[in-house]
Each structure stands twice: as C-alpha cells, then as structure tokens.
GROMACS .gro file of C-alpha atoms in nm:
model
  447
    1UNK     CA    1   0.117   0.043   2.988
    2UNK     CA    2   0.530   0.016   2.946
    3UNK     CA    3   0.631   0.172   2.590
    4UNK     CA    4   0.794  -0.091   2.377
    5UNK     CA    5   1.147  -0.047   2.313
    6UNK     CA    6   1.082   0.003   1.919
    7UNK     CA    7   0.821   0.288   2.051
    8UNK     CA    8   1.062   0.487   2.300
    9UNK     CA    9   1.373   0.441   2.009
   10UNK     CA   10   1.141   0.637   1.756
   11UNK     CA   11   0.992   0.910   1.931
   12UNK     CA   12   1.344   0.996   2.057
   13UNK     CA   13   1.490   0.974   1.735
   14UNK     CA   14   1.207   1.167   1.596
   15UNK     CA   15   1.300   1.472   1.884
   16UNK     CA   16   1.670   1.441   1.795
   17UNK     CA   17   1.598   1.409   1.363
   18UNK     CA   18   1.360   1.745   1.413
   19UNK     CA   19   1.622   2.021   1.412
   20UNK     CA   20   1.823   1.870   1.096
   21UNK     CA   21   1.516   1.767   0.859
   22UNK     CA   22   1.381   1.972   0.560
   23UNK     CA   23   1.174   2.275   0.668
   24UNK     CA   24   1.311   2.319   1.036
   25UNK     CA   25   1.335   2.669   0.966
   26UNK     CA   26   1.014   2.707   0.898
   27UNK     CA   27   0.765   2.774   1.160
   28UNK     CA   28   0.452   2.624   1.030
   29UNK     CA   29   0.692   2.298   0.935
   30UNK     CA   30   0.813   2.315   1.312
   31UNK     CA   31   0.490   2.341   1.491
   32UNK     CA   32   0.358   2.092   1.258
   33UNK     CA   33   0.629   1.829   1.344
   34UNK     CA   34   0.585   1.925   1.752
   35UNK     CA   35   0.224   1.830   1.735
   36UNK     CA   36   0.306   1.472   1.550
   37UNK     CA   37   0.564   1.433   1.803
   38UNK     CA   38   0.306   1.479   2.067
   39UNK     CA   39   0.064   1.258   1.947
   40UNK     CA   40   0.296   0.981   1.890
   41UNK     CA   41   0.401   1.018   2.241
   42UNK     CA   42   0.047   1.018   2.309
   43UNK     CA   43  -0.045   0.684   2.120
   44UNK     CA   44   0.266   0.495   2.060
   45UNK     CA   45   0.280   0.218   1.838
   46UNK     CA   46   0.006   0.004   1.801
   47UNK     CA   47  -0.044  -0.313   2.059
   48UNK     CA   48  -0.239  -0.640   2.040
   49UNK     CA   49  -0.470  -0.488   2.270
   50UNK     CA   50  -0.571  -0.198   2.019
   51UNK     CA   51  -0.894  -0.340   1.846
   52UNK     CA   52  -0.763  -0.262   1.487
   53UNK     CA   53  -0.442  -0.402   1.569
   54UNK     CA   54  -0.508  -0.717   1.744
   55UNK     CA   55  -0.388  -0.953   1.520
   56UNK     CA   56  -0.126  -0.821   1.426
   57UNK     CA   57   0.194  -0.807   1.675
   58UNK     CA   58   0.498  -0.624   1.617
   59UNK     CA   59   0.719  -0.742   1.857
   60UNK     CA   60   0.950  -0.921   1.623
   61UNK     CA   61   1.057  -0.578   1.521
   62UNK     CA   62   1.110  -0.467   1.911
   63UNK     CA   63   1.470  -0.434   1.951
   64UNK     CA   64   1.492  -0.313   1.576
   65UNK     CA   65   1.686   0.068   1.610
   66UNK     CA   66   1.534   0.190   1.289
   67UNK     CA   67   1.687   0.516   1.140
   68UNK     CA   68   1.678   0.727   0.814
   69UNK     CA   69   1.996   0.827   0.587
   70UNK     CA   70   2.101   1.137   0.528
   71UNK     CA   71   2.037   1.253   0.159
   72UNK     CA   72   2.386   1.332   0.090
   73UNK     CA   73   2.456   0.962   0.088
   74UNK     CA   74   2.182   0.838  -0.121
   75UNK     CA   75   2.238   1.087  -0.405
   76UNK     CA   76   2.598   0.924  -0.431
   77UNK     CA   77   2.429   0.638  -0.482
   78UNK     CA   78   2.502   0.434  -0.805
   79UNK     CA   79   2.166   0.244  -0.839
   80UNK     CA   80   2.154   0.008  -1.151
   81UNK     CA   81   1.784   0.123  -1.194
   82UNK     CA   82   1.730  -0.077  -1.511
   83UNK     CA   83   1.747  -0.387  -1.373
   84UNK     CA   84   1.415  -0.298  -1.159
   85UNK     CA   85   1.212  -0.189  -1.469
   86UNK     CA   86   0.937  -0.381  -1.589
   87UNK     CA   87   1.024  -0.522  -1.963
   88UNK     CA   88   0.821  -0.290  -2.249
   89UNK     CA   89   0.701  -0.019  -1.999
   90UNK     CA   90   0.685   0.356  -2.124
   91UNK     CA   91   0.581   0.544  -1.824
   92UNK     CA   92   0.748   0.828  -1.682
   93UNK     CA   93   0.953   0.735  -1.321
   94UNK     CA   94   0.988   0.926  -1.009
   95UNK     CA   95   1.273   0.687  -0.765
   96UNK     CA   96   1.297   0.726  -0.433
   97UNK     CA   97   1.629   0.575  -0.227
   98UNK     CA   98   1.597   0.500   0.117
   99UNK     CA   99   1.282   0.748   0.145
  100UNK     CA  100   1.454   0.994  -0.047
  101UNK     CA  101   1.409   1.155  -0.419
  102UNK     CA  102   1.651   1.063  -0.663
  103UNK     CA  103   1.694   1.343  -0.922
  104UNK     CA  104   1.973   1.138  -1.134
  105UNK     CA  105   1.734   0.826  -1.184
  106UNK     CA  106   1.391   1.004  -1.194
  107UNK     CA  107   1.222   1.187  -1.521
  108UNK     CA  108   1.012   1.415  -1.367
  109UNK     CA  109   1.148   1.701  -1.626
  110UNK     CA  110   0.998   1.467  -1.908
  111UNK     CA  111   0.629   1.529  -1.733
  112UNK     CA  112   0.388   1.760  -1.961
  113UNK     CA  113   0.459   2.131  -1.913
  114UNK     CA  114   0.134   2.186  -1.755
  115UNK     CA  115   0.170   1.892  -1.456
  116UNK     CA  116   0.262   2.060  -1.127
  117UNK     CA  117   0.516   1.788  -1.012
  118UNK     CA  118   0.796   1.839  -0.731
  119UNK     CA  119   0.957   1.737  -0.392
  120UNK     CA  120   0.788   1.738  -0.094
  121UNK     CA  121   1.143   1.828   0.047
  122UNK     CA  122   1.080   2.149  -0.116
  123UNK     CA  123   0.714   2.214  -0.044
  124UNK     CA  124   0.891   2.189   0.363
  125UNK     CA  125   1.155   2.415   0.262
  126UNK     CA  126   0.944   2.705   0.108
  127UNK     CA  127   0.692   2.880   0.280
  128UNK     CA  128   0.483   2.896  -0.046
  129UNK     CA  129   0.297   2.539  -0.038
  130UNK     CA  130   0.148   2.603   0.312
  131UNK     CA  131  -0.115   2.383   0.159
  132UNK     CA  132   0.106   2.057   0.198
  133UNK     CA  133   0.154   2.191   0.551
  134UNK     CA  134  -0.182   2.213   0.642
  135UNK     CA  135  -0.239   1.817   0.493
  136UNK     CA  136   0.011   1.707   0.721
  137UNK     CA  137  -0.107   1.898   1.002
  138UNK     CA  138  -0.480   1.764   0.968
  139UNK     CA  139  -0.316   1.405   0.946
  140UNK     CA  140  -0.158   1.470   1.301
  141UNK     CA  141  -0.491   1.548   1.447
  142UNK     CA  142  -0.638   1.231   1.288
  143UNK     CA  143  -0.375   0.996   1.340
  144UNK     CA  144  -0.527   0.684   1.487
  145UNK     CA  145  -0.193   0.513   1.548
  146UNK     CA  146   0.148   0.603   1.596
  147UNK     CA  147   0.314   0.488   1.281
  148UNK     CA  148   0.119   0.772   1.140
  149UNK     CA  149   0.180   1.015   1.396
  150UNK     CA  150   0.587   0.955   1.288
  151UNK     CA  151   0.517   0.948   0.954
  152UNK     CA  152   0.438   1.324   0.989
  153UNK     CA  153   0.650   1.368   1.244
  154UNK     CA  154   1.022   1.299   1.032
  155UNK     CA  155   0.866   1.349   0.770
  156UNK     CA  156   1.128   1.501   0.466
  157UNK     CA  157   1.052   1.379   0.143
  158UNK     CA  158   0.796   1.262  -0.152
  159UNK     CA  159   0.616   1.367  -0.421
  160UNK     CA  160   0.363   1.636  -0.453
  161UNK     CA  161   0.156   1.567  -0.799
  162UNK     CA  162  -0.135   1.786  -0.936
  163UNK     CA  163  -0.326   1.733  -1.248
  164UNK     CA  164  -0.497   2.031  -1.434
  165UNK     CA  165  -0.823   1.978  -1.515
  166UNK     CA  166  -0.911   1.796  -1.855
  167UNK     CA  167  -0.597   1.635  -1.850
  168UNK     CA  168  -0.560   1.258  -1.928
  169UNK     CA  169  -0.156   1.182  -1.920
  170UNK     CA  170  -0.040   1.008  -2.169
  171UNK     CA  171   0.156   0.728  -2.017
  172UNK     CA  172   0.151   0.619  -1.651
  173UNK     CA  173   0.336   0.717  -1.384
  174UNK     CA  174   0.539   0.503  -1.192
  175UNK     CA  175   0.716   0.579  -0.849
  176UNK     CA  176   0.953   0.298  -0.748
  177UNK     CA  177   1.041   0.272  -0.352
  178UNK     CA  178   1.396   0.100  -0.355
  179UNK     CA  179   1.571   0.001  -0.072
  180UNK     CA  180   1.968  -0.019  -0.080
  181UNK     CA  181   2.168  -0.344  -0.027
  182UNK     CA  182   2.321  -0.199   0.309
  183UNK     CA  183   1.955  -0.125   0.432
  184UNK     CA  184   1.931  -0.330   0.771
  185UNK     CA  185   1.746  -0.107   1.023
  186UNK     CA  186   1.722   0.174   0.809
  187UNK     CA  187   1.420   0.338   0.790
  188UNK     CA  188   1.196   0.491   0.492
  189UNK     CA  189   0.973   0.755   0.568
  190UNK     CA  190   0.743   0.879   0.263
  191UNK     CA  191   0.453   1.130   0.173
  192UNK     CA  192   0.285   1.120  -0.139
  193UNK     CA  193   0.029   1.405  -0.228
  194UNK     CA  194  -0.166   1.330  -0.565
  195UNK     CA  195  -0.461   1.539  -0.682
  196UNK     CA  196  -0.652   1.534  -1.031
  197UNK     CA  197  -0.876   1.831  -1.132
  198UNK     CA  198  -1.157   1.733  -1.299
  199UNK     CA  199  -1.216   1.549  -1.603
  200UNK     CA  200  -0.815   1.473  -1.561
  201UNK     CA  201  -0.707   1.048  -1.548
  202UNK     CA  202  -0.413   0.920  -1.415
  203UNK     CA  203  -0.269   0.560  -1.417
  204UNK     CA  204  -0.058   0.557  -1.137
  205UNK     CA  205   0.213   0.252  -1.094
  206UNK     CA  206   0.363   0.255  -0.662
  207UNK     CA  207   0.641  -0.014  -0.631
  208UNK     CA  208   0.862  -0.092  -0.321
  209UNK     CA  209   1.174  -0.303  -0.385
  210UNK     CA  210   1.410  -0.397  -0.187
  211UNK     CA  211   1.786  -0.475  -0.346
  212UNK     CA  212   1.892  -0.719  -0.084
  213UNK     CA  213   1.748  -0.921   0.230
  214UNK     CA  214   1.759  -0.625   0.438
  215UNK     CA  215   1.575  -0.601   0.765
  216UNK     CA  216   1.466  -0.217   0.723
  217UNK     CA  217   1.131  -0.014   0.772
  218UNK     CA  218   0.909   0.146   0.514
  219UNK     CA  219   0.664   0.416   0.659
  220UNK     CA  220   0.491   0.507   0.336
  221UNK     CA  221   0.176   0.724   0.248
  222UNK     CA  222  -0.019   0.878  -0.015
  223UNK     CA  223  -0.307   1.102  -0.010
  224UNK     CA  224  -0.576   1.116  -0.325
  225UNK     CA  225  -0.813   1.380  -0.376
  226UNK     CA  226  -1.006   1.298  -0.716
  227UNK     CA  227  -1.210   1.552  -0.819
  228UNK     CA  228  -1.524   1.579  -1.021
  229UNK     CA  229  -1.535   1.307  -1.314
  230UNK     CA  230  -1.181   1.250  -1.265
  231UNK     CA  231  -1.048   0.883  -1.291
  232UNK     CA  232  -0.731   0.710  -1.095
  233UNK     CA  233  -0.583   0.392  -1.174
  234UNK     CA  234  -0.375   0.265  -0.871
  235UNK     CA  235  -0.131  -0.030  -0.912
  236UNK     CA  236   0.028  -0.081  -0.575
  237UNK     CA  237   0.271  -0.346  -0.528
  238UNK     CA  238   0.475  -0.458  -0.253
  239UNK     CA  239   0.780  -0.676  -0.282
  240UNK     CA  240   0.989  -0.590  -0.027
  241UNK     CA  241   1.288  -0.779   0.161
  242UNK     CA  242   1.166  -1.120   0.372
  243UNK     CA  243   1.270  -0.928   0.693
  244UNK     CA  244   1.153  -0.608   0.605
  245UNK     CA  245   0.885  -0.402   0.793
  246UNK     CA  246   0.634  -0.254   0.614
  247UNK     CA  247   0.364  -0.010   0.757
  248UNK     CA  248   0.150   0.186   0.436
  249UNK     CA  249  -0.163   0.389   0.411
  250UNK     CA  250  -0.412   0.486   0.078
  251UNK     CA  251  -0.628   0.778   0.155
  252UNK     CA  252  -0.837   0.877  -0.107
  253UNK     CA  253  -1.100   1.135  -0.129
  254UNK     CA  254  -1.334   1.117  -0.440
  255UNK     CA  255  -1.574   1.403  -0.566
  256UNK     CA  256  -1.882   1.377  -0.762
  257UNK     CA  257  -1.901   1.147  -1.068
  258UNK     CA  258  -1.537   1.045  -0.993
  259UNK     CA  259  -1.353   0.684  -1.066
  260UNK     CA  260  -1.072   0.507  -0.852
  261UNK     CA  261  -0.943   0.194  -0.899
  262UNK     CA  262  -0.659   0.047  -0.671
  263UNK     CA  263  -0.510  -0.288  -0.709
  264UNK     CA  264  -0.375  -0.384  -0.383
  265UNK     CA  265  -0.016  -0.667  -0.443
  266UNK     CA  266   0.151  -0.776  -0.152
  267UNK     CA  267   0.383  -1.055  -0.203
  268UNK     CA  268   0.728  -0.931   0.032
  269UNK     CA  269   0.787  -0.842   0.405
  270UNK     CA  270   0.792  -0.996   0.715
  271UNK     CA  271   0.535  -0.787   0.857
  272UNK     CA  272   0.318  -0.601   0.608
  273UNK     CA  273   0.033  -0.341   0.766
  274UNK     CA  274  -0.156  -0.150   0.425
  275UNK     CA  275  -0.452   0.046   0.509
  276UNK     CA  276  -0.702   0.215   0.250
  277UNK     CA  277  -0.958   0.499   0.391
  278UNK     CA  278  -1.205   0.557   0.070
  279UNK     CA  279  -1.420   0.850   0.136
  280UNK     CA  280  -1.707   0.872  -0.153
  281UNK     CA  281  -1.793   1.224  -0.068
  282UNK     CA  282  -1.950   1.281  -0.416
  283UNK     CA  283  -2.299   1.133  -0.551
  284UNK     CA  284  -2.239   0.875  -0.861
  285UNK     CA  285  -1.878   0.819  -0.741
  286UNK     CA  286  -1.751   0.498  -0.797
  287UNK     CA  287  -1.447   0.317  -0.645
  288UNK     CA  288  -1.301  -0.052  -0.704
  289UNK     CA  289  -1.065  -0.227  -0.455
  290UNK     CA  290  -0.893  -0.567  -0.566
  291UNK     CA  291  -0.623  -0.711  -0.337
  292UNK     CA  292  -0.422  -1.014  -0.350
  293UNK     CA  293  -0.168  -1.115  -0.062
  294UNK     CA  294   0.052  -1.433  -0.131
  295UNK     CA  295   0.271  -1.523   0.236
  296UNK     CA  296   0.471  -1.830   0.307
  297UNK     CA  297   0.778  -1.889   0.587
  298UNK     CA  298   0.651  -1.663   0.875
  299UNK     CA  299   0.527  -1.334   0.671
  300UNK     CA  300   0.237  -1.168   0.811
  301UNK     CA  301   0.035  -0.987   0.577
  302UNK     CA  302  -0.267  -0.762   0.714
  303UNK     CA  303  -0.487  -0.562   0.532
  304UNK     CA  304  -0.738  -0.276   0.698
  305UNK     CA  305  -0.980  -0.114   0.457
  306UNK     CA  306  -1.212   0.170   0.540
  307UNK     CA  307  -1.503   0.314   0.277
  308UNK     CA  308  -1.720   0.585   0.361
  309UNK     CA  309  -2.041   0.638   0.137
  310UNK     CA  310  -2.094   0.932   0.221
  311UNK     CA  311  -2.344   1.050  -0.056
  312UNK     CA  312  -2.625   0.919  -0.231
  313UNK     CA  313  -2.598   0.726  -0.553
  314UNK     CA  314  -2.177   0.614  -0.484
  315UNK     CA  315  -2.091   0.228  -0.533
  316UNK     CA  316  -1.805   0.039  -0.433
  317UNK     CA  317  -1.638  -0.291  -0.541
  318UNK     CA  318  -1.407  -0.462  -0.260
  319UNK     CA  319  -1.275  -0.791  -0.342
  320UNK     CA  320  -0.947  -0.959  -0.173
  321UNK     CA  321  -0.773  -1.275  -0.217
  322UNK     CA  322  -0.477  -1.454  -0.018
  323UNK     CA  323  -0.291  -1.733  -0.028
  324UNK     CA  324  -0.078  -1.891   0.308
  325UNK     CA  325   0.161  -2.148   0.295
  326UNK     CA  326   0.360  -2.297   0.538
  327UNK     CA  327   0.317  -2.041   0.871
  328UNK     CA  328   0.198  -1.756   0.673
  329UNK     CA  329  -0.089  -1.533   0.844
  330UNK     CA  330  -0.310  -1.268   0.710
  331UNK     CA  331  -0.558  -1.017   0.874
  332UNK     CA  332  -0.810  -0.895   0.673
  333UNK     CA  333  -1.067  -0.624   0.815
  334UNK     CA  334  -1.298  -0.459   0.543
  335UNK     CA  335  -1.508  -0.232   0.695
  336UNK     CA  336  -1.842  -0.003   0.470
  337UNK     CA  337  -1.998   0.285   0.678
  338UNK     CA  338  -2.299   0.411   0.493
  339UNK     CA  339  -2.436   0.734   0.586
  340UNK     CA  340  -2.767   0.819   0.638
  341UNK     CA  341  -2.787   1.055   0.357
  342UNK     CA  342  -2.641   0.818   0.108
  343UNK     CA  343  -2.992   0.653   0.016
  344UNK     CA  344  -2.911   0.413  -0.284
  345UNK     CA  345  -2.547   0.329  -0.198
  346UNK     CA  346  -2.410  -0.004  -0.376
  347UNK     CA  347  -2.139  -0.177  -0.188
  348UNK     CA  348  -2.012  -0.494  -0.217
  349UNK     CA  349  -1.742  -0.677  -0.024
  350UNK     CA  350  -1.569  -1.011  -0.039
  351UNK     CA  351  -1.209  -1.173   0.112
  352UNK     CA  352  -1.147  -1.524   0.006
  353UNK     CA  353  -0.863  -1.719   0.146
  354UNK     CA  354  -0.664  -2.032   0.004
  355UNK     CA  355  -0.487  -2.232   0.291
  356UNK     CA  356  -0.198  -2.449   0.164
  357UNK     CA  357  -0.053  -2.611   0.465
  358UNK     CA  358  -0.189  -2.672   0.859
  359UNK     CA  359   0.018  -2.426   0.985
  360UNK     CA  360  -0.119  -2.152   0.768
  361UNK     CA  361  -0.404  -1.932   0.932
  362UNK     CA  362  -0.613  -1.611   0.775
  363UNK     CA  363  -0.834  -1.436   0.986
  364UNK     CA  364  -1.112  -1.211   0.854
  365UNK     CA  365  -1.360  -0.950   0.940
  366UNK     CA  366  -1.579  -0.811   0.700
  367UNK     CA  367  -1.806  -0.475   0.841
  368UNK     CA  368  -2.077  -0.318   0.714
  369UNK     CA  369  -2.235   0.007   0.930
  370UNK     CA  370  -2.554   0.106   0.778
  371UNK     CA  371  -2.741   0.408   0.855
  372UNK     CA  372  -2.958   0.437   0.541
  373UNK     CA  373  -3.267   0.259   0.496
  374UNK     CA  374  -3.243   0.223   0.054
  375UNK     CA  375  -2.932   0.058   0.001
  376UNK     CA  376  -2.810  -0.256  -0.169
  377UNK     CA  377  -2.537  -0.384   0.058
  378UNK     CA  378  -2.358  -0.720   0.096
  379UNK     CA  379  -2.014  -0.858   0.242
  380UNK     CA  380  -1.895  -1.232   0.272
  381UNK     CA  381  -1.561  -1.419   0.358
  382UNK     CA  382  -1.418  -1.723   0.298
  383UNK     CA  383  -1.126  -1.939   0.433
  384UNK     CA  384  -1.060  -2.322   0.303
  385UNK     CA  385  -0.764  -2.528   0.111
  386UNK     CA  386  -0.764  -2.664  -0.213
  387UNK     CA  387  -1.109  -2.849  -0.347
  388UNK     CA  388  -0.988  -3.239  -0.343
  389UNK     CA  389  -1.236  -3.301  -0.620
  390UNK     CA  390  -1.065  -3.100  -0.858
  391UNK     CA  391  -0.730  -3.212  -0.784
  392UNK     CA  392  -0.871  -3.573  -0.853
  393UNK     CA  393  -1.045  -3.472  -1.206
  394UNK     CA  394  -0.691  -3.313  -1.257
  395UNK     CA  395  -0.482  -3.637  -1.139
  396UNK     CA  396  -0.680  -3.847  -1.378
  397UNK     CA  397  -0.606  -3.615  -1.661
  398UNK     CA  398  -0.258  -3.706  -1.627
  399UNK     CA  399  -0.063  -3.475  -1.373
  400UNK     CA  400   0.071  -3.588  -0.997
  401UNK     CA  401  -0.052  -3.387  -0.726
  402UNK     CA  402   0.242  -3.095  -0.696
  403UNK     CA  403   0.114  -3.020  -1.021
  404UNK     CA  404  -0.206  -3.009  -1.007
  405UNK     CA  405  -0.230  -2.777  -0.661
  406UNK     CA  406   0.047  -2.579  -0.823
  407UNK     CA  407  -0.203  -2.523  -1.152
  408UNK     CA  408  -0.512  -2.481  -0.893
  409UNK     CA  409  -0.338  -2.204  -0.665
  410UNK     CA  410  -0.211  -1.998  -0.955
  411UNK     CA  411  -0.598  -2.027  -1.102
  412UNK     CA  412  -0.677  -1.869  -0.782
  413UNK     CA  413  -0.491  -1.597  -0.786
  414UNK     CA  414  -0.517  -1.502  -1.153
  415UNK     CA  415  -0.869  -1.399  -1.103
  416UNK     CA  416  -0.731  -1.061  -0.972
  417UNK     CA  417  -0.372  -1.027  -1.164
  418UNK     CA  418  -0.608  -1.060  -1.512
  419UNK     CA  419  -0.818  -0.740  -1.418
  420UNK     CA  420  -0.497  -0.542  -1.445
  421UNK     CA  421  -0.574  -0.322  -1.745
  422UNK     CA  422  -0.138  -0.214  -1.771
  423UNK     CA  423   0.014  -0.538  -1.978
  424UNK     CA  424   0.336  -0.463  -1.871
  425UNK     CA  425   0.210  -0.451  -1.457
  426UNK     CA  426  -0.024  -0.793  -1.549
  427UNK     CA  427   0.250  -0.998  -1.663
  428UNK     CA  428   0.466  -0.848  -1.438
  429UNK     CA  429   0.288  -0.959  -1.136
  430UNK     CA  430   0.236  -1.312  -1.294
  431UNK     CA  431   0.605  -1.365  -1.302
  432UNK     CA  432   0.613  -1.245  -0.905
  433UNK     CA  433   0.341  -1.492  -0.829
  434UNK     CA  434   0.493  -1.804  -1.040
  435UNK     CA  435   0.845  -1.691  -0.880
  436UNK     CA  436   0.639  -1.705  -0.532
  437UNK     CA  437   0.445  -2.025  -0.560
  438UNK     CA  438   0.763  -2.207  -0.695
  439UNK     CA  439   0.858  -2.171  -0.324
  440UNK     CA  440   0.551  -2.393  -0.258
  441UNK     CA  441   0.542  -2.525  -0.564
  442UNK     CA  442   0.759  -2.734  -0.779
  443UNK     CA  443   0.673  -2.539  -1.118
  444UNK     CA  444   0.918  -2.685  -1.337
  445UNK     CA  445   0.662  -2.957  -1.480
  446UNK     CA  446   0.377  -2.764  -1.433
  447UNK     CA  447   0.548  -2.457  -1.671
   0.00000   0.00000   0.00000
C-alpha cells in the first residue's frame, strides 16, 4: 500500500535530522537511530486497516509537514512559566519547550543530592549511559507502529530520573510539555526514563500545554521500571491546542510487591492516541488505571491499554470514563492478558461513556486473554446519554434543563477527578473540566 504523505515527510526528515541530532557522533547512538529508521520505513504510520488502529484515522493530519526546532532557539525563549503553574503547588519542575529541556525555567539543581536526574540530550552525547542506549534500542525492535519507530528514531531530548532505594521524595515532581505560540507544524519529540529502587515513592505530575491554537505534533514517551515495594503516583494530563496532534505512550514495568497508580486526563487535541503497556512481572504487584477523556467540536480521543499479569498473586484496577459532545469520538480498547503462571490474578476493567448530543459516538473494546485456570477476572463497558429520570427529579427541584445536565455531566466525571490524592492537581482538573463543559454547558447558573 501507497505511503501517506505525512509518512514519506517523516521518515525523510528523520534521514536528513540524523547527522545534526544529539549523539551523532556516537556509534551506538547512530546504529541505534539507523535501525528506528528502518523500522519506520518498514511499518509506517498506522492505517485504518491496522487492527489497533482502526478507529482511529489520521488523515486530517496528512499534508501536515511536521518538524522539530533547533535548541538554540528555544533556550532564547522568554516563557512566562508562571502563568502555567497550578495555584499552591510545591513540587520541583523539569520544562520542556518544543521537545526540548529548558535549563532557565526548570529546578532540577533543587532535586535531593542523592536523585540521579539529567538530560537525555546528554545520556546521547556521552558514551557513559549506554544503558539509555540499549532502552531505546530494545524499543526499535518492539515498535508496533511507526510513531514509535520515529520517536526513537529523532529522538534528542528528555529526562532520565533514578530513585535510590528507600527514598520517598519529598514533594512531587512535575514535568510540564509546553508548546510555543508560533508552534504550527512543529513537532515535539520526547523520552522520558523513570526508575525507583526499591522501597523508593514518587508522585509524578506529566502536563502538555500548549500556549496558543497551534496545529503542532507531540510524540511523547516515558518508560517506568518500579522496583520491589516501590510506589509511583502518575498524574498525566493532556491539554493541548484544539488542532494539535497528539501521539503518547506509558510503559511501565513493576517488580514484586510494587504500587503504580496513573491517572489518565485528556481534555485537548484534535487527535489524541495515549497508550499504557502495564507489565506486572512481580507477585503481589498492584497497579490502578483511572482515565477520563472529555471531547466536543471534532476531537478524537483514543485510548489503548495493555496489562500483562504476568505473575501470580498481581491485581489490577482499570476504570475509564468519557464524555462526547457535539461530534466528539473516542476509542477505547482495554485489553488483560493473564499468564498461565499467574494463578490468583485480580483484574478488573470498566469504560463508561456519557453521550451528550446525536452526533457524538464512543466505541469500546474491552479484552480479557486468560490462560490461568484460578483467577478472578471481569471487564464491562458502557455507552448511553443522560438518565431522563434524574433530570426530571432535578427539574422539579427547581432548575431548567441546561442546568440540570450541566450538574449531571460534571457528577459524572467527578467520580475520577475526586480520587486524585494531589489537592492542587484535583482542583486543578475541576477547573479544566467546568472550563470544558461550559462549552456544552451554560454554567453560569449552575455555578
């Protein structure tokens, strides 16, 4: 089949960016980028046809010629980063511009002496962190599409964070994406390694902002490895421009006895893709996935989860919720493998979907794979509008009807935003979602 023109612009800009991006000297670096290069030849970007893909079309994005910026013009950049923090928040900040580091807005100096914290620009650059190498290089040869074949493939910057063992930090960490106000058809392209030791906890805050209506590209991931009794607390939230692409993947591996939590917020973007891959390769692990997707106008919101039990004892907690207004669509496909050596595996999955106009449309797939005969196992979906009996009992309390679907959706959604243990993130993401649904909405008598 023909390569899309979006597919043949970014594997040639990905064989002209090689030469000039950090690491090209190095060999490793350079044989690693070769091999991504390949593969995305091999696969291109995904297509309607690919099962995992096939609700989800990119061809509004066709004729887009995405392309990074150099890092010389981003660190000129005079960012007014306090008017993207979140009111009463001590946490330290790593920014990243445009898919790059920012030094002059970031605190990663503040971090505790004994947190290994730097640039993946400089884990490329010196020959020393072959490790990071090697993680990128066993990404190639599992890339099952090609946004993650170029996500290796240019890949320049990030953040490389390692947690000693014992260590809880003492205030979260938050790294804020932020995409300039001259942003159309650039494109972001980030790694984030993350590891805790064991016994170490981590609250970690992921934003992506966009400063204007931009239509620009965000390739993001991060990789998790959680050792043994460690605990992660993952607050991902994406608010990105209305025309903005946005293509992200979780992978997390988790160790014996070890806790992660992820809360899942997509509320921006045209087209937003977020995958999580949740390997339980430890017994007793334990791992909690709550999602909520709000998309009005045209936004397409899809969400592909993956979690592997693959040891005995491990649980997991997967519950999504979305809300589509006017032509918004959602994909949601949750899929549980079990092993067959994971004998008393808990998993539980559920995607519920609130409709809020005819035009609106959700589809969903839950999955379950189970190859172990003593397991307690169970997955459901849902897709519907608003209960017309309980806008009635709220009509004869008193309210019209904007009002009372406007106090019915938000219920909805609060189910999820309230088991956000941060304040400052909770009530955050409330004022997103009332700022959101007053584009359905009329909130003003409802407030």
């Amino acid at each position: 089949m023909k390569n899309s023109q979006l597919t043949t612009h970014l594997t040639q800009l990905s064989e002209t960016l090689s030469p000039y991006l950090p690491g090209a000297a190095n060999t490793a670096v350079a044989n690693m980028r070769q091999r991504a290069l390949t593969r995305l030849a091999e696969l291109g970007l995904p297509k309607i046809t690919d099962e995992a893909w096939r609700y989800t079309n990119l061809r509004a994005f066709d004729k887009s010629a995405f392309k990074p910026i150099a890092e010389a013009l981003v660190s000129r950049c005079e960012l007014e980063i306090e008017a993207l923090e979140l009111p009463s928040f001590d946490r330290y900040r790593i920014v990243l511009i445009d898919g790059w580091v920012s030094d002059t807005h970031s605190t990663i100096d503040e971090l505790p002496a004994e947190v290994e914290c730097f640039r993946l620009k400089d884990a490329l650059e010196q020959r020393t962190q072959s490790d990071i190498v090697e993680l990128l290089d066993s990404r190639v040869s599992h890339a099952e599409h090609g946004f993650e074949a170029l996500n290796c493939t240019i890949a320049a910057d990030g953040v490389v964070l390692r947690l000693p063992a014992g260590l809880k930090l003492d205030k979260p960490l938050e790294i804020i994406h932020v995409s300039q106000s001259d942003a159309d058809a650039r494109l972001s392209n980030v790694n984030h390694f993350v590891s805790l030791a064991e016994n170490a906890k981590l609250d970690l805050v992921e934003r992506y902002v966009s400063v204007a209506q931009t239509s620009h590209m965000t390739n993001a991931s991060i990789e998790l490895n959680i050792a043994d009794s460690a605990e992660l607390n993952h607050y991902r939230i994406q608010n990105e421009s209305r025309s903005a692409l946005h293509v992200g993947y979780a992978t997390a591996n988790q160790s014996e006895n070890s806790q992660y939590r992820i809360f899942s917020i997509s509320i921006g973007a045209l087209l937003d893709r977020h995958e999580v891959k949740q390997n339980l390769a430890g017994e007793l692990a334990r791992c909690e996935m709550k999602g909520l997707y709000v998309g009005n106008e045209k936004q397409h919101i899809d969400n592909y989860t993956t979690v592997t039990h693959a040891s005995p004892e491990a649980s997991s907690d997967e519950y999504y919720k979305g809300i589509l207004a006017d032509r918004g669509r959602s994909v949601f496909h949750g899929r549980i493998i079990v092993n067959k050596d994971a004998q008393l595996t808990d998993a539980q999955q559920q995607n519920r979907n609130l409709l809020l106009s005819q035009d609106a449309e959700a589809a969903t797939k839950p999955q379950l794979e189970i190859y172990a005969d003593n397991v307690k196992c169970s997955h459901g979906a849902t897709v519907g509008h608003l209960d017309s009996d309980a806008i009635f009992y709220l009509r004869s309390r008193g309210l019209d009807e904007k009002e009372a679907r406007a106090i019915l959706t938000e219920a909805f959604a609060t189910e999820i935003i309230e088991l956000v243990d941060l304040v400052p993130v909770r009530e955050y993401l409330f004022e997103l979602l009332r700022e959101k649904l007053a584009e359905v909405h009329d909130y003003r008598k409802a407030a």
